Amino acid sequence: MAKAGQTKQTASTARKRRKAVLDRKKEAVDLKKENAALRRKLNEAYQQQAATAEVLKVISRSTFDLQTVLDTVVASASHLCEADKAFIYLRDGRGLYGIAANFGFSREFEEYAKQHPIAPGPGTVTGRAAVEGRPIHIHDVLADPGYTARKFQELGGYRTDLAVPLMREGVPIGVFVLTRSIVKPFTDKQIELVSTFADQAVIAIENVRLLNELRARTDDLARSVGELRALGEVSQTVNSTLDLETVLSAIVSKAAQLSGTEAGTIYVFSEASREHQLRATYGMTASLIDAIKDQHAEISKAVALAIEQRQPMQAPDLRTESPSVARDIMLQAGYLARLVVPLLAADRIVGALVVRRHAPGEFPKNTIELLQTFAAQSVLAIQNARLFREIEDKSRQLELASEHKSQFLANMSHELRTPLNAIIGLTEMMVANAARFGTEKAIEPLRRVNRAGTHLLGLINQVLDLSKIEAGKLELAPETVSLAPLIEEVAGTARQLAEQNKNRLTVDAQDNLGSLTIDPMRLRQILLNLLSNACKFTKEGEVNLRVRKVADGRHWVEFAVADTGIGMTAEQQSKLFEEFTQADASTARRYGGTGLGLAITRKLARMMGGDVTVMSEPGKGSVFTLRLPAGAVAAADQPVESASPGADCILVIDDDPTARELIGDKLKAYGFSVVTAAGGLEGLRLAKALRPCVITLDVLMPDLDGWSVLAALRQDNELAEIPVIMVTIVDEQRRAFALGAAGYLTKPIERERLQQVVGRLRAPVAPTRVLLVEDDEVQRESVRSWLGDRQWIVQEAANGREALARLRDSRPDIILLDLMMPEMDGFAVVAALQQESRWCDIPVVVITAHELSEADHKRLNSGVQSVLVKGTFRPAELVERIRRLVSRRGAGIAMEAHS
Amino acid sequence: MTKLLYVEDNDDNVYMLKMRLELLERFEVLVAPDGEKGCAIAAAERPDLILIDLEMPGVDGWEATRRLKANPQTRSIPVIALSAHVLAGTRERALAAGCDEFDTKPIDFDRLVATIERLLKAEP
């Protein structure tokens, strides 16, 4: 019994054991399954991550290459999502979707897709995704009644279709499509994964787009900069030279270089021969130029066509053009493409710009536009050159005419003088030897014949003078003459004239007139003319000649001839200096005279840099005042206003003394030194002698007009570089610039405009450091304000001690010094400066309230360069003086350095 | 009596100047109408001084003066050029051509006589 019970017990245990084993086995299997699933998941996740990382890596590495990115995206996504095939569509400019990347599809499919871009709409999965902006998933395209892209399906052989739109800022820019050739829908997870890839693709596309845009802009910018630079160079050439060949060569070479062409030519239409002439070439061999010169008629045809159409005409491929000798020459030389840009002015044909390229093809729009700009520059240059030639021709003709006139007058004068010799001689003889000839009773008529003859002779002499002045042939022969004896001599001659009308002649000459550099013969002529007029129109009255030195910013010698005669009305005065005009017609009858004397007098005075003016009242008499520049009045304490040539010197050429003074004063106030010329000829002479940094040039001048002066300056190699500012009442800006003027001003001159124009032309200079030593605050304030609008650094000191302290800090270029100051006066400052070797060469200008005594001068002991008395000088004078002293010192230092 | 030769093509001028000079009663004035004859008379008559107009047809005053100064027989005779030309440089050219003095027409009679006297005095 016990054995049976034992067996039963054993069987139950075994069953239990087996179950446990089975359970464990099952657990193990489950576990294994779980593990496998986990492993799979892990693997998937890893693969996804790896794929995403790969895509990201590709994107970051190949930012420039969209195709690589898209290819990687489609391949990775297909692989991860178990799709057989995949492609990416991108939206084009028309809103259609075209294939951009393909994975797994046949060439045939790709070709078909390329030719049939997809429009947004329900017929395709792509179209639907584009319309709806969300993923579209068709489990079986064959079972979808709305799916109409049968041909795509046939060629692609797919059943399940997934389309994920590529969204940028809510707008589809493409569609990412994955397909399976069996019906097997994508899982949500896979759809999610594809969306991630789609986002990556959008980023990549966006990067590339931005980069391309940036690149395009950079290219545009670089091109613009290049074009601007080239145009700048061309403009510069156009402005700097009037030599047409130079300008056109510059234009054609820049035009060819910038348009990416290898050769270029400019044709200029000749009015004379009615044909286009080759004027400039670029990149062409001499033999090629010769060859096309011979084919003139045919080249002209292309040019004429562009001109007729008034627009650029291109031949992208000469091989397709109708055959001609010219075409064959070009083809042989290897030029396949040609662009002709017409050169057109508003009212005339100018010519054409032609560029030629080896490579065939259309010329880009911006190239054509660029060449049109060059064409406009060429037109300008050609017109300038033409204008200049015309002006040159005219001035040559005028010169010739004036030459003929002078010659005629010289001959005329000779022919008139010969018979006059007999008339004057014989009448003189008959008056002097009346008894011998029995002409006692005919003395009066003989005297009248003689007087008439003498008058005629005077007239001839004056006409000759006038014509010489006008032709610029009258040359002054200046020499340094002592004024006192010259005045004495003139007065002696005039005294006889005065006595004829019982006038009293008095001379009132200032002491120490010194000497004057002037043409003495012409000065005598002027003075005698004024004195004889005064004597003629005054009876039993007084004629006074007063001579003195005056200064109004410049130094002058003034000769005033006053009479107590008949005087003149304002109207009479206004015509007085015109040729062949006297106060009125009856004057000539009553008083004689030619009406040329005053015209000549004024012209001579102006040639000498001065002028003659009149003040008169009818019945009370007249005062004629001659002013001549005392350029060479030699007086030690009055430095002459002769400007040093070079950096700061401006030459003002103007026949109107008021204008000269006005412009000169303004320029001096800006710190320039100014030299003036009263006419074109004198201006040219001074320009050559002084080499000024800038010239201001009046247009209307009697002896040689501004245009001729400008042309002469431009033709002189040594003077051609000097900037010229044209000043005129006539607005002819275009002409001024065409002829090479650097600036332009119209009268009346505005202060700001003048400063602007001159400032622009002038090289910047280092500021001048001025130490102003003055105890009076008000005086300091005004000096500071005078030096305010220039490049000055003004340091101030209220007395001598402060001045020395400032000097120890920094060394000024010049010291302006008051003499009477508390604590330490100006004399002590000068003494201190003299003792210190580093200060003794600083120029000192004393500004004093009183004239200095002899003792004061001794105390200053030549430690002072210049003395100005307060209230007697103008700001411009001070500025000019400072400028001169500072520049003189600069020149001295430079010379030392050389030796 | 001082012997002068006046070379001049203008008849009125000859008439006037010859008469005025002779009225002074110390000059005898010979006359030639052009440079060619002037040179011939100068060589034959050996005047004390020659007055010569510069502008004449045929051999003009310039050429005549050069010939007179090139001929040893007439070289030492002083020559005063007279011209109605007053252009700058005429005087210098006349002196360069060998003239001893230059004066303009219409003549200043007193000045001309003074010049003649001065040149005659300077003669060795």
Short mmCIF file of C-alpha atoms in Angstrom, two decimals, chain A residues 237-401:
data_model
loop_
_atom_site.label_atom_id
_atom_site.label_comp_id
_atom_site.label_asym_id
_atom_site.label_seq_id
_atom_site.Cartn_x
_atom_site.Cartn_y
_atom_site.Cartn_z
CA THR A 237 39.22 110.42 -68.30
CA VAL A 238 36.38 112.29 -69.98
CA ASN A 239 36.90 115.22 -67.63
CA SER A 240 40.66 115.23 -67.46
CA THR A 241 41.43 115.30 -71.11
CA LEU A 242 39.85 116.69 -74.19
CA ASP A 243 41.79 114.31 -76.34
CA LEU A 244 38.97 112.30 -77.88
CA GLU A 245 41.09 109.28 -78.79
CA THR A 246 42.26 108.87 -75.19
CA VAL A 247 38.73 109.10 -73.83
CA LEU A 248 37.24 106.72 -76.36
CA SER A 249 40.05 104.20 -75.86
CA ALA A 250 39.38 104.24 -72.13
CA ILE A 251 35.68 103.77 -72.70
CA VAL A 252 35.96 100.94 -75.19
CA SER A 253 38.47 98.99 -73.10
CA LYS A 254 36.40 99.32 -69.90
CA ALA A 255 33.22 98.49 -71.79
CA ALA A 256 34.71 95.31 -73.23
CA GLN A 257 36.31 94.22 -69.95
CA LEU A 258 33.14 94.71 -67.93
CA SER A 259 30.81 93.11 -70.43
CA GLY A 260 32.91 89.97 -70.56
CA THR A 261 33.72 90.47 -74.22
CA GLU A 262 37.11 90.20 -75.85
CA ALA A 263 37.03 93.02 -78.39
CA GLY A 264 35.41 96.36 -78.87
CA THR A 265 35.28 99.28 -81.27
CA ILE A 266 33.84 102.77 -81.24
CA TYR A 267 32.61 104.33 -84.45
CA VAL A 268 32.07 108.06 -84.69
CA PHE A 269 29.76 109.46 -87.32
CA SER A 270 31.47 112.05 -89.46
CA GLU A 271 29.18 114.84 -90.65
CA ALA A 272 31.61 115.63 -93.42
CA SER A 273 31.88 112.19 -95.02
CA ARG A 274 28.41 111.01 -93.87
CA GLU A 275 29.85 107.73 -92.64
CA HIS A 276 30.89 106.02 -89.43
CA GLN A 277 34.60 106.13 -88.82
CA LEU A 278 36.55 103.74 -86.62
CA ARG A 279 37.92 105.86 -83.78
CA ALA A 280 38.91 103.46 -80.98
CA THR A 281 39.45 99.73 -80.59
CA TYR A 282 40.15 97.26 -77.81
CA GLY A 283 41.58 93.78 -77.98
CA MET A 284 41.94 93.74 -81.75
CA THR A 285 45.07 93.02 -83.71
CA ALA A 286 46.33 95.60 -86.17
CA SER A 287 45.63 93.26 -89.08
CA LEU A 288 42.06 92.70 -87.92
CA ILE A 289 41.53 96.47 -87.62
CA ASP A 290 42.90 96.94 -91.13
CA ALA A 291 40.69 94.15 -92.42
CA ILE A 292 37.50 95.61 -91.05
CA LYS A 293 38.45 99.12 -92.12
CA ASP A 294 38.32 97.82 -95.66
CA GLN A 295 34.85 96.39 -95.06
CA HIS A 296 33.48 99.71 -94.11
CA ALA A 297 30.17 99.53 -95.91
CA GLU A 298 29.17 96.23 -94.36
CA ILE A 299 30.16 97.18 -90.80
CA SER A 300 28.22 100.37 -91.30
CA LYS A 301 25.11 98.36 -92.06
CA ALA A 302 24.97 96.81 -88.58
CA VAL A 303 25.78 100.15 -86.99
CA ALA A 304 23.22 101.98 -89.09
CA LEU A 305 20.55 99.45 -88.15
CA ALA A 306 21.13 99.97 -84.40
CA ILE A 307 21.03 103.73 -84.91
CA GLU A 308 17.87 103.53 -86.97
CA GLN A 309 16.19 101.40 -84.29
CA ARG A 310 17.63 103.70 -81.60
CA GLN A 311 18.40 100.65 -79.45
CA PRO A 312 21.13 98.03 -78.92
CA MET A 313 21.13 95.32 -81.58
CA GLN A 314 22.75 91.97 -80.94
CA ALA A 315 23.85 89.07 -83.08
CA PRO A 316 24.17 86.14 -80.62
CA ASP A 317 25.70 83.89 -83.25
CA LEU A 318 27.31 85.37 -86.34
CA ARG A 319 27.28 81.93 -87.97
CA THR A 320 23.51 82.21 -88.41
CA GLU A 321 23.76 85.71 -89.93
CA SER A 322 23.66 86.16 -93.67
CA PRO A 323 27.16 85.70 -95.10
CA SER A 324 29.32 88.72 -95.85
CA VAL A 325 33.03 89.46 -96.06
CA ALA A 326 32.95 91.35 -92.77
CA ARG A 327 31.16 88.46 -91.07
CA ASP A 328 33.72 85.98 -92.39
CA ILE A 329 36.60 88.13 -91.16
CA MET A 330 35.09 88.14 -87.69
CA LEU A 331 34.35 84.44 -87.73
CA GLN A 332 37.90 83.78 -88.84
CA ALA A 333 39.17 85.88 -85.95
CA GLY A 334 37.02 83.72 -83.68
CA TYR A 335 34.35 86.24 -82.71
CA LEU A 336 30.89 84.67 -82.74
CA ALA A 337 28.69 87.17 -80.86
CA ARG A 338 28.31 90.90 -81.51
CA LEU A 339 26.48 93.68 -79.73
CA VAL A 340 26.01 97.13 -81.26
CA VAL A 341 24.96 99.99 -78.96
CA PRO A 342 24.09 103.23 -80.77
CA LEU A 343 25.58 106.52 -79.57
CA LEU A 344 22.80 109.03 -79.78
CA ALA A 345 22.58 112.61 -78.66
CA ALA A 346 19.26 114.37 -78.40
CA ASP A 347 19.44 115.83 -81.85
CA ARG A 348 22.17 114.05 -83.73
CA ILE A 349 23.77 110.75 -84.53
CA VAL A 350 27.08 110.41 -82.78
CA GLY A 351 28.21 106.89 -83.59
CA ALA A 352 28.17 103.41 -82.10
CA LEU A 353 29.88 101.22 -79.51
CA VAL A 354 30.43 97.63 -80.65
CA VAL A 355 31.64 94.72 -78.52
CA ARG A 356 32.51 91.24 -79.78
CA ARG A 357 32.74 87.94 -77.93
CA HIS A 358 34.27 84.60 -78.83
CA ALA A 359 31.47 82.59 -77.18
CA PRO A 360 28.10 82.64 -78.92
CA GLY A 361 24.92 83.45 -77.03
CA GLU A 362 22.56 86.21 -76.01
CA PHE A 363 24.04 89.18 -74.16
CA PRO A 364 22.55 89.43 -70.65
CA LYS A 365 20.19 92.33 -69.99
CA ASN A 366 22.46 93.95 -67.41
CA THR A 367 25.41 93.84 -69.80
CA ILE A 368 23.37 95.69 -72.39
CA GLU A 369 22.30 98.25 -69.80
CA LEU A 370 25.88 98.72 -68.70
CA LEU A 371 27.02 99.30 -72.25
CA GLN A 372 24.27 101.86 -72.71
CA THR A 373 25.73 103.76 -69.79
CA PHE A 374 29.14 103.63 -71.44
CA ALA A 375 27.53 104.77 -74.65
CA ALA A 376 26.13 107.81 -72.85
CA GLN A 377 29.61 108.61 -71.54
CA SER A 378 31.02 108.31 -75.03
CA VAL A 379 28.38 110.65 -76.40
CA LEU A 380 29.31 113.20 -73.76
CA ALA A 381 33.02 112.88 -74.55
CA ILE A 382 32.49 113.16 -78.27
CA GLN A 383 30.24 116.17 -77.89
CA ASN A 384 32.71 117.83 -75.53
CA ALA A 385 35.49 117.29 -78.01
CA ARG A 386 33.34 118.67 -80.81
CA LEU A 387 32.37 121.69 -78.74
CA PHE A 388 35.97 122.29 -77.83
CA ARG A 389 37.05 122.05 -81.46
CA GLU A 390 34.39 124.52 -82.49
CA ILE A 391 35.45 126.96 -79.81
CA GLU A 392 39.07 126.50 -80.77
CA ASP A 393 38.23 127.13 -84.42
CA LYS A 394 36.26 130.21 -83.52
CA SER A 395 38.99 131.65 -81.36
CA ARG A 396 41.50 130.95 -84.12
CA GLN A 397 39.27 132.79 -86.57
CA LEU A 398 38.83 135.63 -84.13
CA GLU A 399 42.55 135.76 -83.60
CA LEU A 400 43.08 135.93 -87.33
CA ALA A 401 40.43 138.61 -87.70
#
